[in-house]
Amino acid sequence: MESCIERIKNDIENVTKITATPNMGCTRFSYGKEDKEVREYLIKEMEDLGLFIKIDGVGNIRAKYIDNNEDKPSIMMGSHIDTVANGGKFDGLTGVITGLEVIRVMKENNVKLDNPIELIIFAEEEGSNFGTTMVGSKFLSGTYKLKYLNKLKNDDGVTAYQVMKDFGLDVDNVENEVLKKEESKAMVELHIEQGGILHSENLPIGIVKAIVGMKTYKVSLEGVSNHAGSTPMYLRKDPMVGAAEIITYMEKVAKENALKDTVATVGKIHCQPNGSNVIPGQVEFNVDIRDVEIEGIEIVAKELIDKTKEVAEKRGLKYSIDLVGESDCVKLSPKVISAIEEVAIEKKYAYKKMNSGAVHDSAMLTEITDVGMIFVPSIDGLSHSPQEDTKFEDIKLGCDLLLGTVIKLGKSNLMI
Ligand code: HGY
Ligand code: MN
Ligand code: MN
């Protein structure tokens, strides 16, 4: 019993054609036109499989394959379908398509399990709309409450609540849809590694031990907007130069003063009024800090706050620092890890146990259910880029490992 590489390829190619930036990678933000089109495609595939489909108030899709076992907790699979701007074909989507394929293969082979199988598509995992990751899974896990959606705004200043309402979601009901412990026996997410370890070591499979935690801060610096030509240097209150000083200092701290796995990134910056002959009035940027140890994150966060205060006072700038998103470092379930490992050994797959430098929705479910993750290689470790690539042969191997793991977890003799 194996997955079908042609169906996997067909689904991934069909979905990746739906992008706001053709020929420049995948751009599919949650709640947008492309997201709607992909949802329609996948919901049709799920309906054809006879799955019971529910869409919650923030747009998470839960599709259940029930076979005289509806009173039992589900074995869950899934990931996300939204992307970063000009992102890759495989980030998130691979976990959704392989989950769909696992259900197809189980139905075709009339596999009977003691537990229902559930495919979850998490909404707004990338945070491309509102600047904070894993929004859908933070609501499904009950981490975020409804009022938070009026705090979160997109670049046009529209609240997340309104964006979701306009998308046709029953947002007000979201707090009644939190995943309960008794609903889930395990969650297994398949995802591309988004790093270069597996590809460089020529390994087809990664079994994830831990997922990094992260904190995202939004720093806002306000100076005096003025003429670029007639304003002497000594009279300036320039927030762009202040931002540059803080951003380069963040790199230094992450490299030299934190822990070996600590990373800090500034990838999003806004400058007002953004004219080449105008000294900016305001500059805003996000600082994304991650590590598998919380201490690494705290070191960089403290230095960010202290440095911002020092630079703002020195340059006569007003400033604010807001924590706009965070998630804990999580260790994954030893029971699910060993289930994945047993199947990999049975199938004679070479594999490596490793940590994840990217965050994933499954990280939000570790307090509710037993969570495991399967990685497949990213060629040259590239991700969040149009050059992101993974061999379909590796995706098929990962899918067969996911299938074997779900069957192992779904047999009652394997208490978990
Ligand atoms: O940012 C991340 O790690 C994930 O790709 N959203
Ligand atoms: Mn992802
Ligand atoms: Mn991503």
CSV table of C-alpha atoms and ligand atoms in Angstrom, one decimal:
chain,number,residue,atom,x,y,z
A,1,MET,CA,0.0,0.0,0.0
A,2,GLU,CA,1.7,3.2,-1.2
A,3,SER,CA,0.8,6.8,-2.1
A,4,CYS,CA,0.5,7.8,-5.7
A,5,ILE,CA,3.2,10.3,-6.8
A,6,GLU,CA,1.2,11.4,-9.8
A,7,ARG,CA,-1.8,12.5,-7.7
A,8,ILE,CA,0.5,14.3,-5.2
A,9,LYS,CA,2.2,16.1,-8.1
A,10,ASN,CA,-1.1,16.9,-9.8
A,11,ASP,CA,-2.6,18.5,-6.6
A,12,ILE,CA,0.6,20.5,-5.8
A,13,GLU,CA,0.8,21.8,-9.4
A,14,ASN,CA,-2.9,22.6,-9.5
A,15,VAL,CA,-2.7,24.6,-6.3
A,16,THR,CA,0.6,26.4,-7.1
A,17,LYS,CA,-0.9,27.8,-10.3
A,18,ILE,CA,-3.2,29.8,-8.1
A,19,THR,CA,-0.9,32.7,-7.1
A,20,ALA,CA,-1.1,36.5,-7.1
A,21,THR,CA,2.5,36.7,-8.5
A,22,PRO,CA,2.7,34.3,-11.5
A,23,ASN,CA,6.4,33.5,-12.5
A,24,MET,CA,7.5,35.2,-9.2
A,25,GLY,CA,6.8,32.4,-6.7
A,26,CYS,CA,3.6,31.7,-4.7
A,27,THR,CA,1.7,34.6,-3.1
A,28,ARG,CA,-1.4,33.3,-1.5
A,29,PHE,CA,-2.4,35.2,1.7
A,30,SER,CA,-5.2,33.8,3.8
A,31,TYR,CA,-8.6,35.4,3.2
A,32,GLY,CA,-7.6,36.6,-0.2
A,33,LYS,CA,-8.8,35.8,-3.7
A,34,GLU,CA,-6.2,33.1,-4.2
A,35,ASP,CA,-6.9,31.5,-0.8
A,36,LYS,CA,-10.6,31.3,-1.7
A,37,GLU,CA,-9.8,29.5,-5.0
A,38,VAL,CA,-7.5,27.0,-3.3
A,39,ARG,CA,-10.0,26.3,-0.6
A,40,GLU,CA,-12.7,25.6,-3.2
A,41,TYR,CA,-10.3,23.2,-5.0
A,42,LEU,CA,-9.4,21.3,-1.8
A,43,ILE,CA,-12.9,21.2,-0.3
A,44,LYS,CA,-14.1,19.6,-3.6
A,45,GLU,CA,-11.3,16.9,-3.2
A,46,MET,CA,-12.4,16.4,0.4
A,47,GLU,CA,-16.1,16.2,-0.5
A,48,ASP,CA,-15.3,13.6,-3.2
A,49,LEU,CA,-13.7,11.6,-0.4
A,50,GLY,CA,-16.9,11.8,1.7
A,51,LEU,CA,-15.1,13.7,4.5
A,52,PHE,CA,-17.1,15.7,7.1
A,53,ILE,CA,-15.9,19.3,6.7
A,54,LYS,CA,-16.1,22.1,9.3
A,55,ILE,CA,-14.6,25.6,8.9
A,56,ASP,CA,-14.1,27.5,12.1
A,57,GLY,CA,-14.4,31.2,12.9
A,58,VAL,CA,-10.8,32.1,11.8
A,59,GLY,CA,-10.9,29.9,8.7
A,60,ASN,CA,-9.2,26.6,9.9
A,61,ILE,CA,-10.6,23.8,7.8
A,62,ARG,CA,-11.2,20.4,9.7
A,63,ALA,CA,-12.0,17.4,7.4
A,64,LYS,CA,-12.8,14.1,9.1
A,65,TYR,CA,-12.7,10.6,7.6
A,66,ILE,CA,-15.1,8.7,9.9
A,67,ASP,CA,-15.6,4.9,9.5
A,68,ASN,CA,-17.8,3.6,12.5
A,69,ASN,CA,-15.4,5.2,14.9
A,70,GLU,CA,-16.8,8.6,15.3
A,71,ASP,CA,-16.8,8.4,19.1
A,72,LYS,CA,-13.0,8.0,19.2
A,73,PRO,CA,-10.4,10.8,19.2
A,74,SER,CA,-8.9,11.6,15.8
A,75,ILE,CA,-5.5,10.9,14.4
A,76,MET,CA,-4.8,14.3,12.8
A,77,MET,CA,-2.6,15.4,9.9
A,78,GLY,CA,-2.3,18.7,8.0
A,79,SER,CA,-0.5,22.0,7.7
A,80,HIS,CA,-1.2,25.4,5.9
A,81,ILE,CA,-2.0,26.6,2.4
A,82,ASP,CA,-1.1,30.3,2.9
A,83,THR,CA,2.3,31.6,1.8
A,84,VAL,CA,4.7,34.5,2.4
A,85,ALA,CA,4.9,37.0,-0.5
A,86,ASN,CA,6.7,35.4,-3.5
A,87,GLY,CA,7.1,32.2,-1.5
A,88,GLY,CA,7.7,28.7,-2.6
A,89,LYS,CA,5.5,25.9,-3.9
A,90,PHE,CA,6.0,23.4,-1.0
A,91,ASP,CA,5.9,25.3,2.3
A,92,GLY,CA,2.7,24.1,4.1
A,93,LEU,CA,1.0,22.8,1.0
A,94,THR,CA,3.1,19.6,1.1
A,95,GLY,CA,1.6,18.6,4.5
A,96,VAL,CA,-1.9,19.3,3.3
A,97,ILE,CA,-1.6,17.3,0.0
A,98,THR,CA,0.1,14.3,1.6
A,99,GLY,CA,-2.6,14.3,4.2
A,100,LEU,CA,-5.2,14.2,1.5
A,101,GLU,CA,-3.3,11.4,-0.3
A,102,VAL,CA,-3.1,9.4,2.9
A,103,ILE,CA,-6.9,9.4,3.3
A,104,ARG,CA,-7.3,8.5,-0.4
A,105,VAL,CA,-5.0,5.5,-0.1
A,106,MET,CA,-6.7,4.4,3.1
A,107,LYS,CA,-10.1,4.5,1.5
A,108,GLU,CA,-8.9,2.7,-1.6
A,109,ASN,CA,-7.4,0.0,0.5
A,110,ASN,CA,-10.4,-0.1,2.9
A,111,VAL,CA,-8.1,0.3,5.9
A,112,LYS,CA,-10.1,0.1,9.1
A,113,LEU,CA,-8.7,2.1,12.0
A,114,ASP,CA,-10.0,2.4,15.6
A,115,ASN,CA,-9.8,6.2,15.2
A,116,PRO,CA,-11.2,8.7,12.7
A,117,ILE,CA,-8.6,10.4,10.5
A,118,GLU,CA,-8.7,14.2,10.4
A,119,LEU,CA,-7.0,16.6,7.9
A,120,ILE,CA,-6.6,20.1,9.2
A,121,ILE,CA,-5.8,23.2,7.1
A,122,PHE,CA,-4.6,25.9,9.4
A,123,ALA,CA,-5.4,29.5,8.4
A,124,GLU,CA,-2.9,32.5,8.4
A,125,GLU,CA,0.1,30.3,9.5
A,126,GLU,CA,2.6,32.7,7.8
A,127,GLY,CA,1.2,35.8,9.3
A,128,SER,CA,1.5,37.5,5.9
A,129,ASN,CA,-1.6,39.6,6.6
A,130,PHE,CA,-1.1,40.7,10.2
A,131,GLY,CA,2.7,40.2,10.9
A,132,THR,CA,2.3,37.4,13.4
A,133,THR,CA,2.6,33.7,12.6
A,134,MET,CA,0.2,30.7,13.3
A,135,VAL,CA,-3.0,32.8,13.9
A,136,GLY,CA,-5.3,29.9,13.0
A,137,SER,CA,-3.6,27.3,15.3
A,138,LYS,CA,-3.4,29.8,18.1
A,139,PHE,CA,-7.1,30.1,18.0
A,140,LEU,CA,-7.7,26.3,17.5
A,141,SER,CA,-5.5,25.7,20.6
A,142,GLY,CA,-7.3,28.5,22.6
A,143,THR,CA,-4.1,30.5,23.0
A,144,TYR,CA,-5.6,33.6,21.4
A,145,LYS,CA,-9.1,35.0,22.4
A,146,LEU,CA,-11.6,36.8,20.1
A,147,LYS,CA,-10.7,40.3,21.4
A,148,TYR,CA,-7.1,39.8,20.0
A,149,LEU,CA,-8.6,40.0,16.4
A,150,ASN,CA,-9.4,43.6,16.9
A,151,LYS,CA,-5.8,44.3,18.0
A,152,LEU,CA,-4.3,42.6,14.9
A,153,LYS,CA,-4.4,44.8,11.8
A,154,ASN,CA,-3.1,44.4,8.2
A,155,ASP,CA,-1.0,47.0,6.4
A,156,ASP,CA,-4.2,48.9,5.4
A,157,GLY,CA,-5.1,49.2,9.0
A,158,VAL,CA,-8.1,46.8,8.7
A,159,THR,CA,-8.5,44.5,11.8
A,160,ALA,CA,-8.2,40.8,11.5
A,161,TYR,CA,-11.7,40.5,12.8
A,162,GLN,CA,-13.1,42.6,9.8
A,163,VAL,CA,-10.9,40.7,7.3
A,164,MET,CA,-12.2,37.4,8.5
A,165,LYS,CA,-15.8,38.7,8.7
A,166,ASP,CA,-15.5,40.0,5.1
A,167,PHE,CA,-14.2,36.5,4.1
A,168,GLY,CA,-17.6,35.1,5.3
A,169,LEU,CA,-16.4,33.5,8.5
A,170,ASP,CA,-18.5,33.2,11.7
A,171,VAL,CA,-15.7,34.9,13.7
A,172,ASP,CA,-17.8,35.5,16.9
A,173,ASN,CA,-18.1,31.7,17.4
A,174,VAL,CA,-14.3,31.0,17.4
A,175,GLU,CA,-13.9,30.6,21.2
A,176,ASN,CA,-16.5,27.8,21.1
A,177,GLU,CA,-14.3,25.9,18.5
A,178,VAL,CA,-11.2,25.3,20.5
A,179,LEU,CA,-9.8,21.8,20.0
A,180,LYS,CA,-10.5,19.6,23.1
A,181,LYS,CA,-8.1,16.9,24.4
A,182,GLU,CA,-10.7,14.3,24.0
A,183,GLU,CA,-11.0,15.1,20.2
A,184,SER,CA,-7.5,14.2,19.3
A,185,LYS,CA,-5.2,11.2,19.9
A,186,ALA,CA,-2.3,12.5,17.9
A,187,MET,CA,-1.2,15.1,15.3
A,188,VAL,CA,1.4,14.4,12.7
A,189,GLU,CA,2.5,17.3,10.4
A,190,LEU,CA,4.6,16.6,7.3
A,191,HIS,CA,6.5,19.7,6.2
A,192,ILE,CA,9.6,20.6,4.1
A,193,GLU,CA,12.6,21.2,6.2
A,194,GLN,CA,13.2,24.7,5.0
A,195,GLY,CA,16.9,24.3,5.9
A,196,GLY,CA,19.8,22.5,4.3
A,197,ILE,CA,20.6,19.6,6.6
A,198,LEU,CA,18.7,16.7,5.0
A,199,HIS,CA,19.7,17.8,1.5
A,200,SER,CA,23.4,18.3,2.4
A,201,GLU,CA,23.5,14.9,4.2
A,202,ASN,CA,21.6,13.2,1.3
A,203,LEU,CA,18.9,12.0,3.7
A,204,PRO,CA,15.2,11.7,2.6
A,205,ILE,CA,13.6,12.0,6.0
A,206,GLY,CA,13.8,14.1,9.1
A,207,ILE,CA,12.0,13.3,12.4
A,208,VAL,CA,11.5,16.4,14.4
A,209,LYS,CA,12.4,16.5,18.1
A,210,ALA,CA,11.8,20.1,18.9
A,211,ILE,CA,10.4,23.3,17.3
A,212,VAL,CA,11.9,26.7,18.0
A,213,GLY,CA,10.1,29.3,20.0
A,214,MET,CA,9.9,32.8,18.8
A,215,LYS,CA,9.1,36.4,19.7
A,216,THR,CA,8.1,39.0,17.1
A,217,TYR,CA,8.5,42.7,18.2
A,218,LYS,CA,7.3,45.7,16.2
A,219,VAL,CA,9.6,48.7,16.7
A,220,SER,CA,8.4,52.1,15.8
A,221,LEU,CA,10.7,55.2,15.6
A,222,GLU,CA,9.5,58.7,15.1
A,223,GLY,CA,11.7,61.6,14.1
A,224,VAL,CA,11.3,64.8,12.1
A,225,SER,CA,10.5,64.5,8.4
A,226,ASN,CA,12.4,67.2,6.4
A,227,HIS,CA,14.1,68.1,3.1
A,228,ALA,CA,17.0,65.8,2.2
A,229,GLY,CA,18.9,68.6,0.6
A,230,SER,CA,18.5,71.7,2.7
A,231,THR,CA,18.6,70.1,6.2
A,232,PRO,CA,22.1,70.0,7.7
A,233,MET,CA,23.2,66.7,9.2
A,234,TYR,CA,23.6,68.1,12.7
A,235,LEU,CA,19.9,69.3,12.7
A,236,ARG,CA,18.4,65.9,11.8
A,237,LYS,CA,16.2,63.6,13.9
A,238,ASP,CA,16.3,60.7,11.4
A,239,PRO,CA,14.5,57.5,12.4
A,240,MET,CA,15.9,55.5,9.4
A,241,VAL,CA,19.5,55.9,10.7
A,242,GLY,CA,18.3,55.0,14.2
A,243,ALA,CA,16.6,51.8,12.8
A,244,ALA,CA,19.8,50.9,10.9
A,245,GLU,CA,21.8,51.2,14.1
A,246,ILE,CA,19.4,48.9,16.0
A,247,ILE,CA,19.1,46.4,13.2
A,248,THR,CA,22.9,45.9,12.8
A,249,TYR,CA,23.2,45.6,16.6
A,250,MET,CA,20.6,42.9,16.6
A,251,GLU,CA,22.7,40.9,14.1
A,252,LYS,CA,25.8,41.3,16.4
A,253,VAL,CA,23.8,40.2,19.5
A,254,ALA,CA,22.4,37.1,17.9
A,255,LYS,CA,25.8,36.2,16.5
A,256,GLU,CA,28.0,37.0,19.5
A,257,ASN,CA,26.0,37.4,22.7
A,258,ALA,CA,23.2,34.8,22.6
A,259,LEU,CA,23.2,31.0,22.3
A,260,LYS,CA,24.5,28.9,19.4
A,261,ASP,CA,21.0,28.4,17.8
A,262,THR,CA,19.7,31.9,18.4
A,263,VAL,CA,18.6,33.8,15.2
A,264,ALA,CA,17.3,37.3,14.8
A,265,THR,CA,15.8,38.8,11.6
A,266,VAL,CA,14.4,42.0,10.3
A,267,GLY,CA,12.6,41.3,7.1
A,268,LYS,CA,9.7,43.8,7.2
A,269,ILE,CA,10.2,47.5,7.4
A,270,HIS,CA,8.0,50.5,6.6
A,271,CYS,CA,9.2,54.1,6.1
A,272,GLN,CA,7.0,57.1,6.0
A,273,PRO,CA,6.7,59.1,3.7
A,274,ASN,CA,9.2,56.8,1.8
A,275,GLY,CA,10.5,59.5,-0.6
A,276,SER,CA,14.1,59.4,-1.8
A,277,ASN,CA,14.5,63.1,-1.2
A,278,VAL,CA,12.8,63.2,2.2
A,279,ILE,CA,14.2,62.5,5.6
A,280,PRO,CA,11.7,60.0,7.0
A,281,GLY,CA,9.3,61.0,9.7
A,282,GLN,CA,8.6,57.5,10.9
A,283,VAL,CA,10.1,54.0,10.5
A,284,GLU,CA,8.5,50.8,11.7
A,285,PHE,CA,10.1,47.3,11.5
A,286,ASN,CA,9.5,43.8,12.9
A,287,VAL,CA,12.2,41.9,14.7
A,288,ASP,CA,11.8,38.0,14.5
A,289,ILE,CA,13.8,36.3,17.3
A,290,ARG,CA,14.0,32.5,17.6
A,291,ASP,CA,15.8,29.7,19.5
A,292,VAL,CA,15.1,26.2,20.8
A,293,GLU,CA,16.0,27.6,24.2
A,294,ILE,CA,14.0,30.4,25.7
A,295,GLU,CA,17.1,32.0,27.2
A,296,GLY,CA,18.5,32.8,23.7
A,297,ILE,CA,15.3,34.6,22.8
A,298,GLU,CA,15.3,36.5,26.1
A,299,ILE,CA,18.9,37.7,25.6
A,300,VAL,CA,18.1,39.2,22.2
A,301,ALA,CA,14.8,40.7,23.4
A,302,LYS,CA,16.4,42.5,26.3
A,303,GLU,CA,19.2,43.9,24.1
A,304,LEU,CA,16.6,45.1,21.6
A,305,ILE,CA,14.7,47.0,24.3
A,306,ASP,CA,17.8,48.5,25.8
A,307,LYS,CA,19.4,49.5,22.5
A,308,THR,CA,16.1,51.0,21.1
A,309,LYS,CA,15.9,53.2,24.2
A,310,GLU,CA,19.6,54.3,24.0
A,311,VAL,CA,19.4,55.1,20.2
A,312,ALA,CA,16.1,56.9,20.5
A,313,GLU,CA,17.3,59.1,23.4
A,314,LYS,CA,20.7,59.8,21.6
A,315,ARG,CA,18.9,60.8,18.3
A,316,GLY,CA,15.9,62.6,19.8
A,317,LEU,CA,13.4,60.1,18.5
A,318,LYS,CA,10.1,58.9,20.0
A,319,TYR,CA,9.8,55.2,20.1
A,320,SER,CA,7.6,52.2,20.9
A,321,ILE,CA,8.2,48.5,21.1
A,322,ASP,CA,5.3,46.0,20.9
A,323,LEU,CA,5.4,42.3,21.3
A,324,VAL,CA,3.1,41.3,18.4
A,325,GLY,CA,3.5,37.6,18.5
A,326,GLU,CA,5.2,34.7,20.4
A,327,SER,CA,5.2,31.0,20.6
A,328,ASP,CA,7.0,28.7,23.0
A,329,CYS,CA,9.9,26.3,22.2
A,330,VAL,CA,8.2,22.9,22.2
A,331,LYS,CA,9.6,19.4,22.5
A,332,LEU,CA,7.5,16.9,20.4
A,333,SER,CA,5.9,13.7,21.7
A,334,PRO,CA,8.3,10.8,22.3
A,335,LYS,CA,5.5,8.4,21.6
A,336,VAL,CA,4.8,9.9,18.1
A,337,ILE,CA,8.5,10.3,17.4
A,338,SER,CA,9.0,6.6,18.1
A,339,ALA,CA,5.9,5.6,16.0
A,340,ILE,CA,7.4,7.6,13.0
A,341,GLU,CA,10.9,6.0,13.7
A,342,GLU,CA,9.5,2.5,13.8
A,343,VAL,CA,7.8,2.9,10.4
A,344,ALA,CA,10.9,4.5,9.0
A,345,ILE,CA,13.0,1.5,10.1
A,346,GLU,CA,10.3,-1.0,8.8
A,347,LYS,CA,10.5,0.8,5.5
A,348,LYS,CA,14.3,1.0,5.6
A,349,TYR,CA,14.2,4.8,5.1
A,350,ALA,CA,17.4,6.7,6.1
A,351,TYR,CA,16.4,9.4,8.5
A,352,LYS,CA,17.8,12.0,11.0
A,353,LYS,CA,16.3,13.3,14.2
A,354,MET,CA,16.5,17.1,14.3
A,355,ASN,CA,15.1,20.4,15.5
A,356,SER,CA,13.0,22.8,13.4
A,357,GLY,CA,14.2,26.3,12.9
A,358,ALA,CA,10.9,27.2,11.3
A,359,VAL,CA,7.8,27.4,13.5
A,360,HIS,CA,4.8,25.2,12.6
A,361,ASP,CA,1.1,25.1,13.6
A,362,SER,CA,1.6,21.7,15.3
A,363,ALA,CA,3.7,23.5,17.9
A,364,MET,CA,0.5,25.1,19.2
A,365,LEU,CA,-1.2,21.8,19.8
A,366,THR,CA,1.4,20.1,22.1
A,367,GLU,CA,-0.6,21.0,25.2
A,368,ILE,CA,-3.7,19.3,23.7
A,369,THR,CA,-2.4,16.2,22.0
A,370,ASP,CA,0.7,14.1,21.1
A,371,VAL,CA,2.5,15.8,18.3
A,372,GLY,CA,5.1,14.6,15.8
A,373,MET,CA,6.5,16.1,12.6
A,374,ILE,CA,8.1,14.5,9.5
A,375,PHE,CA,10.5,16.6,7.4
A,376,VAL,CA,11.3,16.1,3.7
A,377,PRO,CA,14.4,17.8,2.2
A,378,SER,CA,14.5,21.3,0.8
A,379,ILE,CA,17.0,21.4,-2.1
A,380,ASP,CA,19.9,23.7,-1.1
A,381,GLY,CA,18.0,24.6,2.0
A,382,LEU,CA,16.1,27.3,0.3
A,383,SER,CA,12.6,28.3,1.5
A,384,HIS,CA,10.3,31.4,1.6
A,385,SER,CA,11.6,32.0,-1.9
A,386,PRO,CA,10.5,31.2,-5.5
A,387,GLN,CA,13.5,28.9,-5.7
A,388,GLU,CA,12.1,26.7,-2.9
A,389,ASP,CA,12.3,23.1,-4.2
A,390,THR,CA,11.7,19.5,-3.1
A,391,LYS,CA,11.9,16.3,-5.1
A,392,PHE,CA,8.5,14.7,-5.6
A,393,GLU,CA,10.2,11.3,-4.9
A,394,ASP,CA,11.1,12.6,-1.4
A,395,ILE,CA,7.5,13.9,-0.9
A,396,LYS,CA,6.2,10.4,-1.9
A,397,LEU,CA,8.6,8.8,0.6
A,398,GLY,CA,7.4,11.2,3.3
A,399,CYS,CA,3.8,10.5,2.4
A,400,ASP,CA,4.3,6.7,2.7
A,401,LEU,CA,5.9,7.3,6.1
A,402,LEU,CA,3.0,9.5,7.2
A,403,LEU,CA,0.6,6.8,6.0
A,404,GLY,CA,2.4,4.1,8.0
A,405,THR,CA,2.6,6.3,11.0
A,406,VAL,CA,-1.2,7.2,10.9
A,407,ILE,CA,-2.0,3.5,10.6
A,408,LYS,CA,0.3,2.6,13.5
A,409,LEU,CA,-1.2,5.3,15.7
A,410,GLY,CA,-4.7,4.3,14.7
A,411,LYS,CA,-4.5,0.7,15.8
A,412,SER,CA,-5.9,0.4,19.4
A,413,ASN,CA,-3.1,-2.0,20.4
A,414,LEU,CA,-0.7,1.0,20.3
A,415,MET,CA,-1.9,3.0,23.3
A,416,ILE,CA,-0.6,6.5,23.2
B,1,HGY,O1,8.1,31.7,10.0
B,1,HGY,C1,8.1,30.5,10.0
B,1,HGY,O2,8.9,29.8,10.5
B,1,HGY,C2,7.0,29.7,9.2
B,1,HGY,O3,7.4,29.5,7.9
B,1,HGY,N1,5.8,30.5,9.2
B,2,MN,MN,5.2,26.4,6.8
B,3,MN,MN,6.6,29.4,6.0
